[in-house]
Amino acid sequence: MSEASSEDLVPSLEAEVATDRDEEEAGKKKKKSKGLATMISVFTKGRKKKGQPSLSETEGESESSPRPPAQLPTVEELKADLERGRLEAARPLLALELDEEELVRRQSKVEALYALLRDQVLGQLRRPLEAEPERLRQALAVLAEQERQDHAGGGGGPPGARAGDHAAPGWLQLWRDGVAQAAAERLSRRPAADAEGRTEAERTFLHMGRTMKEDLEAVVERLKPLFPADIRVVAAYDESYHAEFASQLSALTQFELCQRDTYMLLLWVQNLYPNDILNSPKLAPELQGVRLGTLLPPTQIRLLEATFLSNEVASVRELTARALELESNRWTNDEAPQRLDGHCHSELAIDIIQIISQGQAKAESITLDLGAQIKPLLLEELARFLRSYQRAFDGFLERCRQLRNYRANVIANINNCLLSGKGAGTSLEQQWQTPPDLRSSLLRPLNELKSHGFDTLLQSLFGDLKPLFKRFTQTRWAAPQQTLEEIVSAVAERMPEFSELQDCFREELLEAVHLHLVKEYIARLCKRRLVLKTAEQQQQLAGHVQANAQLIQQFCTQSGSPATWLHDALPTLAEIIRLQDPSAIKIEVATYATLYPDFSKGHLSAILAIKGNLSSSDAKSIRSILDINTGAHEPSKALFSLIKVG
């Protein structure tokens, strides 16, 4: 705690003007007074107790003035003389009156000295960090003696005071009142403006927290060793500072708080105050057993938390909408996306993750329970944003085809789907463990966006391949190897167009190409325009299909397609075409149906139509195999459901 702040820890002392004046006068006759030490001596040694001489008697003895041998009559004796008409009693009565007046005068001086002593003692205790340790010990000794006599029935008044004169609070209570006043003065001081753009409430919280921590640590380090343990100096200061802190926060909540101030208030009440101040290494051991409670009532805290949650959700909605608006404006203005490590890049995904994560982190910085409460709310806002994002992207796909940077921005938006977790170190899957139903609602818009983006990128390629695939049926499969090689060559030439996709999405796109090649090839086989009546012809076609399947698989695998699930699609059809034994064909069909559950009787009939030497009864028997439940589950990926048969 700095020296400047230590000077303000308690209210200022009254200057010892009266004491100095007395010392100056006494200096002409005797040694200087010892100030507080002298008064301590007077009131610890000269306090009148029951059965001791009166103060006037004690002072008379100290002045060495011997009493006259004749004693004054008592009040009762004077009363009796006067009732008898003996006026000679007037002289002793007048003397007695003068003696009483002297007693009152002396008692008044004692009371003034007592008040001065109290002010001196409390003055030292009100500014304890400025007092010399020895003077502070003297003041504490007087305070302890005063408290002892108060508890013994002497009360808080001056020596000689009557029992009915003790309405004033004891010195210890006056000291506690001074501590409370010091806390109020210290914490209510207006904080200076700073250059960090904090609000007035934020500066107030920071000032109060820092002041309280520094002041209490100073009390622990410098005052606790000097104060008697039963005074509980640390607890007294902490209780006063806590009460003042709570009072100022309560007053602050009477006004409408902005979003930042609501967050800061909760942060102090629920986290910083109990953890960084009360539970700090220096204060925590000293405050064990001190019951302070929370700075605000629990009901008020709950209301503030509800306000915080509402504010934060609204803020996240606004920030994500603004981020999407800025991003979509770049697309429509034909701005080229950034390039990062050879990939088209957009900051949108990173921005959205940061916005959501910051909302979660703010709630958790208050309490972990509040973090748990805000999580589903933020995920709902994320799902809302993703639906808006998908709609905005679909609109861009439809309206902006002629823009120069159209394809690059499509790729950049596909790369944004890293938000879903595939291949991303900052993905939603890694940030939060979302339940399956919520995860599905989050991923659905992204999957749709990605799928639409792939369709756009591949549309022209697939359009170029369409006439090549038609050549299979147009030439009645006369040169299938040559045709397929042209198809593969056309695809290979277009591969560089997709190099700016993130690797994981490039693999997905290549899987889509792989699927398209297999699907279109099977579709040509199912056209029913080729009927082969001999086993040799069927075996020859099966050989072509097998060779073509090998070429497709080799090309796609080398290009990076992960679609191993397509590897058996063409070779098994080739085997069905090659086989002549109906029973063997049934076995292949049954196996095939387990691999591709969407393989229907219509597709099977189209393939069997190639076998011109197969009887209708055998064909019917083979088709019936598909009526048997093979126990296969629904496929995760479609193949034959994408192929129409006539």
Phi, psi and omega in degrees: 000129184291161180296322181298316181288331178295326181294335182260006186300325180225164180299157183290152179282151165290133177296144185280058185295313183298317181297315180298321181294320178295320180297321182294319180290318182291337182295338180285340185247328184206187181298158178297150176289150177274016175063235184299321181298321180295315180295324177301317181297318181299314189270349174264339181252332188255009179294130182287129174247166182299130179091356179264163178297156179289167181299320180295324178293318181297316181292324179297321179292321181293333179272002177057041178255100183294139180289145176296149183295332180277127180268144176291147177293161179282169179298322181294320180294318178298321181297317181294318179298316182294323179295334179272358179085015181274096185286349177296347176288351182295320183298308177296330179294317178295323177296320179296322179297317178297323180294320179294320179297321178295321179297317179296319180298316180293321178297322178297320178295321179297316180297322178295317177296321179298317178295321178295319177300314179301316180294321178296315181296308182292329177298317176296320183283338179281336176234061189294330183285346178264342185284150172291142183307320182293316178296324178294322178294320178298316179297319179293326178296317178296316179301317181295318179296319179297316179296322179298316180289327176299315181291335179278356178110000181284337179078186185258014183266179180284165177302138179087353180291150182277163184299331181277002185263013190255038177286335181293148180292156178291166183297323181296322177291322176298322177296316179297321177298322177294322177297317179297320178295321178297317179299317180297317181293319182291315185280336182273358179297134183290121181289149179285152176293149179239174183267006184263006175074023179287151174287167179299320179295319179297319178294323179296314179301314182297316179298312182296316181296314181294317180297314181298316182296314181295318181294315181293323177295324176294321177299316180297315187283323191248332183260322183305319180296338183266331185277143173301147184298326185288346176284336178054059187298321182295315180296322181297314179294318183296317180297320180292315179295320178299314181298319180291319177302311181297320181297317182290323177293319178300319178295324181294324182288350178286346179256160177285122184265144173284172184300316181297319183288325176298315178298314182295323179297313179296322180299318179288315184293318189264341186230293190297316182296306181290329186265312185275336181257292184297328183257020178291157184304323183281329187264328186306313180296332182280339187256007177297130181089351177273116183266107183256330185077188180272161180290333179229155177298147181305322181296321179291323177297318179298320178295318178295322178295320177297320177296317179300313181300315179297316179298317185291320178297317178297321179294317179298319179298317181293316183293319180291322178296320179294320179297319179293321179298315179298319182292315182293330175296325178295320179298307186291337176274007177060036175279135179290140178289164175291159172245130180224116182055038177081008182240146172293132191229143173228143179277357187301313182299317180295317180300316183294316179299319180294319180299312181294316183294323179294321176298318178295317182295321179298316180296317181291334178290339175278297172209154177295327178297319178293326175298321177292326180291324186278340186304306180296329179294318180291323179293326175295320177294324178295317178298320178299314180299316183296325176294319177295321180298315180298317180297318180296320181291319178298321177297320177297318180300322183282321192262345191240029184297334186273356181289147185294323183261022184302305184295321179297321178288329174298314179297318180300321180287325174298319179296335176296341181290358169303339176305331183285343175118349184279109176077016184243135178281345181242036187280167177295323181298324180278332180286315185225145173271089184276144177294155186304317183294320178289323178299321179297318180291334177283320186279335184302310179298323180291320178295322177294316179300314181295317180297316178295324177295317177298317179301319180294316182293327186265353187302311182291323178297311180296328175295322178291331183280338187303312179294332178291319178293326178298333183298334179302311183279329180294326180263007181052042175060036182289322181222064185296327182294316180295318180298316181293323178298322176295321178298311181297320179296319179296321178293317182300324181294333183267353183301321180302337180297339186254009185291339182273003170286149170301149187306318182295324180280330174296321177296318178297319179296319178294327174295321177296322176295315178303312179299319181296317180297313180294316182299312181294325178296313179296322180301322179291324177293333185268011183283351180061024179261358181236119178235120182247119188268347182246155179295325180297317179296318180295320178294325178294315177297319179300323178295318177298314181299318180298316180294318178296321178299319179296319180294316179298314182297316182296314181296312184292321179295315179295329179285340177120010179288132178267010190279067177294339180294345179269354188298329183267356187297310182277317180302322181290322175297322177298322180291322178296320178293323184286319186294149180245336182279120181305322181295319178293323178296320179301319181296317179296319180296317180298317178296318182298322182294332176286329179282323183228084186298343178274008175287111188260174176296327178297315178296318180296319180298321180295323179288317180294336179296337177294329183276088184294342182265009181267127181291157180295325179293320177294321179297319179295319180296319179294319180296330182295342178300327182287349176284342182279133178287113182278354181081005181286147177273166177299138183291145176285337180229142185267147172226291185287336177292346177270354186251121177271140177239140182265000000 
